Amino acid sequence: MGNLTGKTALVTGASRGIGRAVAERLAGDGALVAVHYATSAQAAARVASGIKERGGSAFTVQAALGVPGDVDTLFTGLETGLKEHNDGRMELDILVNNAGIMGGSAPEETTPEQFDRLVAVNAKAPFFVIQRALRAMPDGGRIVNISSGLTRFANPQEIAYAMTKSAVEMLALHYAKHLGPRGITVNSVAPGITRNSNPIFDQPQVVEQLAALSVFNRVGEPSDVADVVAFLASDEARWITGAFIDSSGGTLAN
Protein backbone atom coordinates (compact mmCIF):
# COMPACT_ATOMS: atom_id res chain seq x y z
CA MET A 1 0.00 0.00 0.00
CA GLY A 2 1.14 3.56 -0.68
CA ASN A 3 3.11 2.70 -3.80
CA LEU A 4 1.14 5.33 -5.75
CA THR A 5 1.61 8.14 -3.24
CA GLY A 6 2.04 11.44 -5.06
CA LYS A 7 0.47 10.08 -8.26
CA THR A 8 -2.71 11.29 -9.92
CA ALA A 9 -5.22 9.05 -11.68
CA LEU A 10 -8.29 9.46 -13.85
CA VAL A 11 -10.72 6.53 -13.95
CA THR A 12 -13.57 6.86 -16.42
CA GLY A 13 -16.90 5.28 -15.56
CA ALA A 14 -15.92 5.12 -11.88
CA SER A 15 -19.29 5.56 -10.19
CA ARG A 16 -20.02 1.81 -10.06
CA GLY A 17 -18.79 -1.68 -10.84
CA ILE A 18 -15.24 -2.25 -12.01
CA GLY A 19 -14.56 1.47 -12.36
CA ARG A 20 -15.53 2.10 -8.76
CA ALA A 21 -13.36 -0.77 -7.53
CA VAL A 22 -10.42 0.55 -9.56
CA ALA A 23 -10.84 4.08 -8.21
CA GLU A 24 -11.00 2.78 -4.65
CA ARG A 25 -7.97 0.54 -5.09
CA LEU A 26 -5.79 3.24 -6.70
CA ALA A 27 -6.77 5.68 -3.95
CA GLY A 28 -5.98 3.02 -1.36
CA ASP A 29 -2.53 2.76 -2.90
CA GLY A 30 -2.03 6.49 -2.40
CA ALA A 31 -3.12 8.12 -5.66
CA LEU A 32 -5.32 11.19 -5.94
CA VAL A 33 -8.20 9.84 -8.03
CA ALA A 34 -10.55 11.70 -10.36
CA VAL A 35 -13.81 9.72 -10.24
CA HIS A 36 -15.45 10.23 -13.61
CA TYR A 37 -19.16 9.77 -14.20
CA ALA A 38 -21.61 10.54 -16.98
CA THR A 39 -24.98 10.79 -15.23
CA SER A 40 -24.71 9.19 -11.77
CA ALA A 41 -23.62 12.23 -9.75
CA GLN A 42 -24.79 10.84 -6.42
CA ALA A 43 -23.12 7.48 -6.98
CA ALA A 44 -19.84 9.15 -7.94
CA ALA A 45 -20.04 11.41 -4.90
CA ARG A 46 -20.47 8.33 -2.70
CA VAL A 47 -17.37 6.77 -4.24
CA ALA A 48 -15.30 9.91 -3.63
CA SER A 49 -16.61 10.41 -0.09
CA GLY A 50 -15.97 6.76 0.74
CA ILE A 51 -12.39 7.11 -0.45
CA LYS A 52 -11.92 10.19 1.73
CA GLU A 53 -13.44 8.45 4.76
CA ARG A 54 -10.77 5.77 4.39
CA GLY A 55 -8.03 8.38 4.31
CA GLY A 56 -7.64 8.67 0.55
CA SER A 57 -7.97 11.56 -1.86
CA ALA A 58 -10.55 11.87 -4.63
CA PHE A 59 -12.83 14.25 -6.48
CA THR A 60 -15.56 13.78 -9.08
CA VAL A 61 -15.56 14.78 -12.74
CA GLN A 62 -18.65 14.81 -14.96
CA ALA A 63 -18.65 14.29 -18.72
CA ALA A 64 -20.91 12.40 -21.08
CA LEU A 65 -18.67 10.44 -23.41
CA GLY A 66 -19.39 9.74 -27.05
CA VAL A 67 -20.86 13.17 -27.73
CA PRO A 68 -19.35 16.33 -29.26
CA GLY A 69 -17.12 18.18 -26.80
CA ASP A 70 -16.82 15.20 -24.45
CA VAL A 71 -13.05 15.30 -24.09
CA ASP A 72 -12.95 19.04 -23.52
CA THR A 73 -15.60 18.74 -20.81
CA LEU A 74 -13.77 15.85 -19.15
CA PHE A 75 -10.39 17.55 -19.04
CA THR A 76 -11.75 20.93 -18.02
CA GLY A 77 -13.25 19.20 -14.99
CA LEU A 78 -10.08 17.24 -14.37
CA GLU A 79 -7.92 20.36 -14.50
CA THR A 80 -10.24 22.17 -12.09
CA GLY A 81 -10.07 19.26 -9.67
CA LEU A 82 -6.29 18.99 -9.87
CA LYS A 83 -5.90 22.69 -9.17
CA GLU A 84 -8.07 22.36 -6.08
CA HIS A 85 -6.79 19.06 -4.71
CA ASN A 86 -3.21 18.69 -5.95
CA ASP A 87 -1.43 21.86 -4.84
CA GLY A 88 -1.25 23.15 -8.38
CA ARG A 89 0.40 20.07 -9.89
CA MET A 90 -1.43 19.46 -13.16
CA GLU A 91 0.21 16.25 -14.33
CA LEU A 92 -1.84 13.08 -14.87
CA ASP A 93 0.17 9.96 -14.06
CA ILE A 94 -2.42 7.21 -14.58
CA LEU A 95 -5.33 6.91 -16.99
CA VAL A 96 -7.82 4.06 -16.80
CA ASN A 97 -10.26 3.93 -19.71
CA ASN A 98 -13.07 1.96 -18.12
CA ALA A 99 -16.28 3.69 -19.24
CA GLY A 100 -18.28 1.72 -21.76
CA ILE A 101 -21.72 0.54 -22.79
CA MET A 102 -22.97 -2.85 -23.95
CA GLY A 103 -25.25 -3.59 -26.87
CA GLY A 104 -27.49 -6.46 -25.89
CA SER A 105 -29.07 -6.80 -29.34
CA ALA A 106 -29.05 -9.72 -31.72
CA PRO A 107 -26.88 -8.90 -34.76
CA GLU A 108 -29.87 -8.83 -37.08
CA GLU A 109 -31.62 -6.35 -34.77
CA THR A 110 -28.73 -3.94 -34.23
CA THR A 111 -29.47 -0.57 -35.80
CA PRO A 112 -26.91 1.83 -37.31
CA GLU A 113 -27.71 4.24 -34.48
CA GLN A 114 -26.96 1.63 -31.84
CA PHE A 115 -23.75 0.64 -33.59
CA ASP A 116 -22.58 4.25 -33.89
CA ARG A 117 -23.29 4.83 -30.19
CA LEU A 118 -21.22 1.80 -29.19
CA VAL A 119 -18.32 2.95 -31.34
CA ALA A 120 -18.55 6.52 -30.04
CA VAL A 121 -18.43 5.57 -26.36
CA ASN A 122 -16.30 2.43 -26.39
CA ALA A 123 -13.72 3.14 -29.11
CA LYS A 124 -13.70 6.76 -30.22
CA ALA A 125 -13.82 8.27 -26.74
CA PRO A 126 -10.86 6.27 -25.37
CA PHE A 127 -8.76 7.20 -28.39
CA PHE A 128 -9.30 10.92 -27.91
CA VAL A 129 -9.12 10.71 -24.12
CA ILE A 130 -5.65 9.20 -24.48
CA GLN A 131 -4.71 11.81 -27.06
CA ARG A 132 -5.65 14.62 -24.66
CA ALA A 133 -4.25 12.90 -21.55
CA LEU A 134 -0.80 12.66 -23.12
CA ARG A 135 -0.50 16.43 -22.97
CA ALA A 136 -0.50 16.18 -19.18
CA MET A 137 1.12 12.77 -18.68
CA PRO A 138 4.78 12.74 -17.64
CA ASP A 139 7.29 10.19 -18.86
CA GLY A 140 6.75 6.91 -17.06
CA GLY A 141 2.97 7.28 -17.00
CA ARG A 142 0.47 4.43 -17.11
CA ILE A 143 -2.52 3.84 -19.38
CA VAL A 144 -4.85 0.89 -18.81
CA ASN A 145 -7.79 0.15 -21.09
CA ILE A 146 -10.59 -2.10 -19.91
CA SER A 147 -11.45 -4.48 -22.72
CA SER A 148 -13.60 -7.62 -22.47
CA GLY A 149 -13.27 -11.37 -22.58
CA LEU A 150 -15.81 -11.18 -25.40
CA THR A 151 -12.97 -10.34 -27.79
CA ARG A 152 -11.94 -13.99 -27.31
CA PHE A 153 -15.20 -15.66 -26.21
CA ALA A 154 -18.16 -15.66 -28.59
CA ASN A 155 -21.54 -14.16 -27.68
CA PRO A 156 -23.63 -13.33 -30.78
CA GLN A 157 -25.74 -10.87 -28.77
CA GLU A 158 -22.68 -8.64 -28.37
CA ILE A 159 -20.98 -8.68 -31.77
CA ALA A 160 -20.90 -4.90 -32.11
CA TYR A 161 -19.76 -4.46 -28.50
CA ALA A 162 -16.98 -7.00 -28.98
CA MET A 163 -15.85 -5.17 -32.12
CA THR A 164 -15.46 -1.95 -30.15
CA LYS A 165 -13.52 -3.70 -27.40
CA SER A 166 -11.19 -5.19 -29.98
CA ALA A 167 -10.50 -1.62 -31.07
CA VAL A 168 -9.57 -0.76 -27.48
CA GLU A 169 -7.00 -3.55 -27.52
CA MET A 170 -5.47 -2.09 -30.66
CA LEU A 171 -5.06 1.20 -28.80
CA ALA A 172 -2.82 -0.59 -26.32
CA LEU A 173 -0.81 -2.49 -28.91
CA HIS A 174 0.00 0.42 -31.17
CA TYR A 175 0.24 3.16 -28.56
CA ALA A 176 2.66 0.97 -26.60
CA LYS A 177 5.19 1.22 -29.41
CA HIS A 178 4.48 4.91 -29.96
CA LEU A 179 4.97 5.79 -26.28
CA GLY A 180 7.78 3.38 -25.47
CA PRO A 181 10.47 6.08 -25.80
CA ARG A 182 8.71 8.02 -23.04
CA GLY A 183 8.48 5.03 -20.72
CA ILE A 184 4.68 5.18 -20.78
CA THR A 185 3.07 1.75 -20.66
CA VAL A 186 -0.28 0.96 -22.31
CA ASN A 187 -2.09 -2.29 -21.60
CA SER A 188 -5.49 -3.94 -21.96
CA VAL A 189 -7.29 -5.79 -19.18
CA ALA A 190 -10.08 -8.15 -20.23
CA PRO A 191 -12.57 -9.06 -17.50
CA GLY A 192 -14.92 -11.99 -17.83
CA ILE A 193 -18.28 -12.29 -16.10
CA THR A 194 -17.99 -9.84 -13.24
CA ARG A 195 -20.61 -9.12 -10.59
CA ASN A 196 -22.29 -5.77 -11.05
CA SER A 197 -25.70 -4.18 -10.52
CA ASN A 198 -27.36 -6.35 -13.15
CA PRO A 199 -30.40 -8.15 -11.64
CA ILE A 200 -29.15 -11.48 -12.99
CA PHE A 201 -26.64 -11.59 -10.15
CA ASP A 202 -29.57 -11.76 -7.71
CA GLN A 203 -30.62 -15.08 -9.22
CA PRO A 204 -28.66 -17.95 -7.60
CA GLN A 205 -29.33 -20.42 -10.42
CA VAL A 206 -28.11 -17.99 -13.06
CA VAL A 207 -25.03 -17.11 -11.01
CA GLU A 208 -24.27 -20.83 -10.65
CA GLN A 209 -24.42 -21.27 -14.42
CA LEU A 210 -22.21 -18.25 -15.00
CA ALA A 211 -19.75 -19.37 -12.33
CA ALA A 212 -19.27 -22.65 -14.16
CA LEU A 213 -17.66 -20.77 -17.05
CA SER A 214 -14.67 -19.95 -14.84
CA VAL A 215 -12.06 -22.53 -13.88
CA PHE A 216 -12.49 -21.25 -10.32
CA ASN A 217 -16.24 -21.95 -10.44
CA ARG A 218 -17.27 -18.48 -9.34
CA VAL A 219 -18.14 -15.16 -10.96
CA GLY A 220 -15.62 -12.37 -10.80
CA GLU A 221 -15.78 -9.54 -8.31
CA PRO A 222 -14.88 -5.96 -9.32
CA SER A 223 -11.96 -6.10 -6.90
CA ASP A 224 -10.49 -9.03 -8.85
CA VAL A 225 -10.10 -6.77 -11.87
CA ALA A 226 -9.11 -3.71 -9.84
CA ASP A 227 -6.14 -5.55 -8.37
CA VAL A 228 -4.84 -6.31 -11.86
CA VAL A 229 -5.26 -2.67 -12.91
CA ALA A 230 -3.48 -1.48 -9.77
CA PHE A 231 -0.51 -3.70 -10.58
CA LEU A 232 -0.31 -2.36 -14.14
CA ALA A 233 -0.46 1.18 -12.74
CA SER A 234 2.47 0.54 -10.44
CA ASP A 235 6.21 0.71 -11.05
CA GLU A 236 6.38 -3.06 -10.71
CA ALA A 237 4.69 -3.32 -14.14
CA ARG A 238 7.23 -1.07 -15.88
CA TRP A 239 8.31 -3.93 -18.22
CA ILE A 240 4.78 -4.76 -19.39
CA THR A 241 3.29 -2.82 -22.28
CA GLY A 242 1.11 -3.53 -25.29
CA ALA A 243 -0.21 -6.56 -23.43
CA PHE A 244 -3.59 -8.27 -23.32
CA ILE A 245 -4.18 -9.37 -19.73
CA ASP A 246 -6.83 -12.06 -19.31
CA SER A 247 -8.68 -11.16 -16.12
CA SER A 248 -11.59 -13.53 -16.71
CA GLY A 249 -10.92 -16.08 -13.99
CA GLY A 250 -9.87 -18.62 -16.58
CA THR A 251 -13.05 -18.32 -18.61
CA LEU A 252 -10.99 -18.05 -21.77
CA ALA A 253 -9.26 -21.32 -20.88
CA ASN A 254 -12.54 -23.25 -21.04
XYZ file of C-alpha atoms in Angstrom:
254
model
C 0.000 0.000 0.000
C 1.136 3.559 -0.681
C 3.109 2.698 -3.796
C 1.144 5.330 -5.747
C 1.610 8.136 -3.239
C 2.041 11.444 -5.055
C 0.471 10.084 -8.258
C -2.707 11.291 -9.916
C -5.216 9.046 -11.679
C -8.287 9.456 -13.854
C -10.718 6.532 -13.947
C -13.567 6.858 -16.416
C -16.895 5.282 -15.556
C -15.923 5.123 -11.881
C -19.290 5.558 -10.190
C -20.021 1.813 -10.057
C -18.788 -1.678 -10.838
C -15.240 -2.253 -12.011
C -14.557 1.465 -12.357
C -15.530 2.096 -8.756
C -13.355 -0.766 -7.530
C -10.418 0.546 -9.559
C -10.839 4.076 -8.207
C -11.000 2.778 -4.647
C -7.969 0.540 -5.092
C -5.794 3.245 -6.697
C -6.773 5.679 -3.948
C -5.979 3.019 -1.363
C -2.530 2.764 -2.900
C -2.027 6.492 -2.395
C -3.121 8.121 -5.664
C -5.318 11.192 -5.944
C -8.196 9.841 -8.034
C -10.548 11.698 -10.357
C -13.808 9.725 -10.238
C -15.454 10.233 -13.609
C -19.163 9.766 -14.201
C -21.614 10.541 -16.984
C -24.982 10.787 -15.228
C -24.714 9.195 -11.767
C -23.622 12.227 -9.752
C -24.790 10.841 -6.420
C -23.122 7.483 -6.981
C -19.844 9.153 -7.944
C -20.038 11.407 -4.903
C -20.472 8.333 -2.701
C -17.366 6.767 -4.237
C -15.304 9.913 -3.629
C -16.610 10.411 -0.091
C -15.965 6.758 0.744
C -12.388 7.114 -0.450
C -11.922 10.194 1.734
C -13.436 8.447 4.758
C -10.767 5.765 4.391
C -8.025 8.379 4.314
C -7.642 8.665 0.548
C -7.974 11.562 -1.863
C -10.548 11.874 -4.632
C -12.832 14.252 -6.484
C -15.557 13.777 -9.080
C -15.564 14.782 -12.742
C -18.654 14.807 -14.961
C -18.649 14.295 -18.723
C -20.915 12.397 -21.080
C -18.668 10.442 -23.413
C -19.388 9.737 -27.048
C -20.862 13.174 -27.727
C -19.351 16.328 -29.255
C -17.119 18.176 -26.802
C -16.823 15.203 -24.450
C -13.046 15.296 -24.086
C -12.954 19.042 -23.524
C -15.601 18.739 -20.814
C -13.775 15.850 -19.153
C -10.394 17.551 -19.036
C -11.752 20.927 -18.017
C -13.249 19.204 -14.990
C -10.078 17.243 -14.374
C -7.917 20.356 -14.498
C -10.242 22.165 -12.094
C -10.066 19.260 -9.672
C -6.295 18.993 -9.865
C -5.902 22.691 -9.166
C -8.069 22.357 -6.077
C -6.786 19.059 -4.708
C -3.206 18.690 -5.945
C -1.431 21.859 -4.839
C -1.255 23.151 -8.385
C 0.404 20.074 -9.891
C -1.431 19.463 -13.162
C 0.206 16.251 -14.334
C -1.843 13.076 -14.871
C 0.169 9.959 -14.063
C -2.419 7.215 -14.581
C -5.334 6.915 -16.989
C -7.820 4.056 -16.798
C -10.258 3.926 -19.711
C -13.070 1.959 -18.124
C -16.277 3.692 -19.235
C -18.279 1.720 -21.759
C -21.715 0.540 -22.791
C -22.974 -2.848 -23.955
C -25.250 -3.587 -26.868
C -27.489 -6.463 -25.895
C -29.070 -6.798 -29.337
C -29.048 -9.717 -31.720
C -26.880 -8.900 -34.759
C -29.874 -8.833 -37.085
C -31.624 -6.347 -34.774
C -28.728 -3.935 -34.231
C -29.467 -0.568 -35.803
C -26.913 1.827 -37.312
C -27.705 4.244 -34.484
C -26.956 1.631 -31.836
C -23.751 0.644 -33.588
C -22.584 4.246 -33.887
C -23.293 4.833 -30.190
C -21.224 1.803 -29.191
C -18.319 2.954 -31.338
C -18.546 6.522 -30.036
C -18.434 5.567 -26.360
C -16.298 2.426 -26.385
C -13.718 3.139 -29.105
C -13.696 6.763 -30.224
C -13.820 8.271 -26.739
C -10.862 6.267 -25.369
C -8.761 7.196 -28.394
C -9.296 10.920 -27.910
C -9.120 10.712 -24.116
C -5.655 9.200 -24.483
C -4.708 11.815 -27.060
C -5.646 14.618 -24.656
C -4.252 12.898 -21.555
C -0.802 12.656 -23.118
C -0.503 16.432 -22.967
C -0.500 16.179 -19.182
C 1.119 12.768 -18.684
C 4.780 12.740 -17.643
C 7.287 10.191 -18.864
C 6.751 6.911 -17.059
C 2.972 7.277 -17.001
C 0.471 4.434 -17.106
C -2.523 3.840 -19.379
C -4.848 0.886 -18.807
C -7.794 0.152 -21.093
C -10.593 -2.099 -19.911
C -11.454 -4.485 -22.722
C -13.596 -7.619 -22.465
C -13.266 -11.373 -22.577
C -15.815 -11.175 -25.396
C -12.968 -10.335 -27.787
C -11.937 -13.994 -27.310
C -15.200 -15.655 -26.214
C -18.162 -15.658 -28.594
C -21.545 -14.160 -27.683
C -23.627 -13.327 -30.780
C -25.737 -10.870 -28.772
C -22.684 -8.644 -28.371
C -20.975 -8.682 -31.773
C -20.903 -4.896 -32.107
C -19.762 -4.461 -28.504
C -16.980 -7.000 -28.980
C -15.853 -5.173 -32.118
C -15.458 -1.950 -30.148
C -13.523 -3.696 -27.400
C -11.189 -5.190 -29.983
C -10.502 -1.616 -31.067
C -9.568 -0.763 -27.477
C -7.005 -3.553 -27.517
C -5.466 -2.090 -30.663
C -5.063 1.201 -28.798
C -2.823 -0.592 -26.324
C -0.810 -2.488 -28.907
C 0.000 0.421 -31.173
C 0.243 3.162 -28.558
C 2.665 0.972 -26.602
C 5.189 1.215 -29.408
C 4.482 4.910 -29.961
C 4.969 5.786 -26.285
C 7.781 3.378 -25.473
C 10.467 6.076 -25.805
C 8.714 8.018 -23.042
C 8.481 5.028 -20.723
C 4.675 5.184 -20.775
C 3.072 1.750 -20.663
C -0.283 0.965 -22.305
C -2.090 -2.288 -21.595
C -5.494 -3.944 -21.963
C -7.289 -5.791 -19.176
C -10.076 -8.153 -20.234
C -12.573 -9.059 -17.500
C -14.915 -11.988 -17.827
C -18.277 -12.294 -16.100
C -17.993 -9.839 -13.237
C -20.606 -9.120 -10.591
C -22.287 -5.769 -11.053
C -25.702 -4.178 -10.517
C -27.358 -6.348 -13.152
C -30.397 -8.146 -11.638
C -29.149 -11.481 -12.986
C -26.636 -11.588 -10.148
C -29.567 -11.757 -7.709
C -30.625 -15.081 -9.218
C -28.663 -17.951 -7.600
C -29.329 -20.418 -10.417
C -28.111 -17.995 -13.059
C -25.032 -17.112 -11.009
C -24.273 -20.831 -10.650
C -24.418 -21.266 -14.417
C -22.210 -18.248 -15.000
C -19.747 -19.369 -12.331
C -19.272 -22.654 -14.159
C -17.661 -20.768 -17.047
C -14.670 -19.953 -14.844
C -12.059 -22.531 -13.884
C -12.490 -21.252 -10.322
C -16.239 -21.947 -10.440
C -17.273 -18.477 -9.343
C -18.139 -15.163 -10.958
C -15.622 -12.368 -10.800
C -15.776 -9.536 -8.308
C -14.885 -5.960 -9.321
C -11.962 -6.098 -6.901
C -10.489 -9.034 -8.846
C -10.096 -6.767 -11.868
C -9.112 -3.712 -9.838
C -6.142 -5.551 -8.368
C -4.837 -6.314 -11.863
C -5.259 -2.674 -12.908
C -3.478 -1.483 -9.770
C -0.507 -3.704 -10.582
C -0.306 -2.358 -14.136
C -0.458 1.183 -12.739
C 2.474 0.542 -10.440
C 6.205 0.714 -11.054
C 6.382 -3.062 -10.714
C 4.692 -3.316 -14.141
C 7.229 -1.074 -15.878
C 8.308 -3.929 -18.220
C 4.775 -4.761 -19.387
C 3.291 -2.815 -22.279
C 1.111 -3.527 -25.287
C -0.207 -6.557 -23.431
C -3.592 -8.271 -23.321
C -4.179 -9.368 -19.731
C -6.828 -12.055 -19.312
C -8.680 -11.162 -16.118
C -11.591 -13.527 -16.714
C -10.916 -16.085 -13.988
C -9.874 -18.620 -16.578
C -13.055 -18.318 -18.607
C -10.992 -18.054 -21.772
C -9.264 -21.325 -20.875
C -12.541 -23.248 -21.038
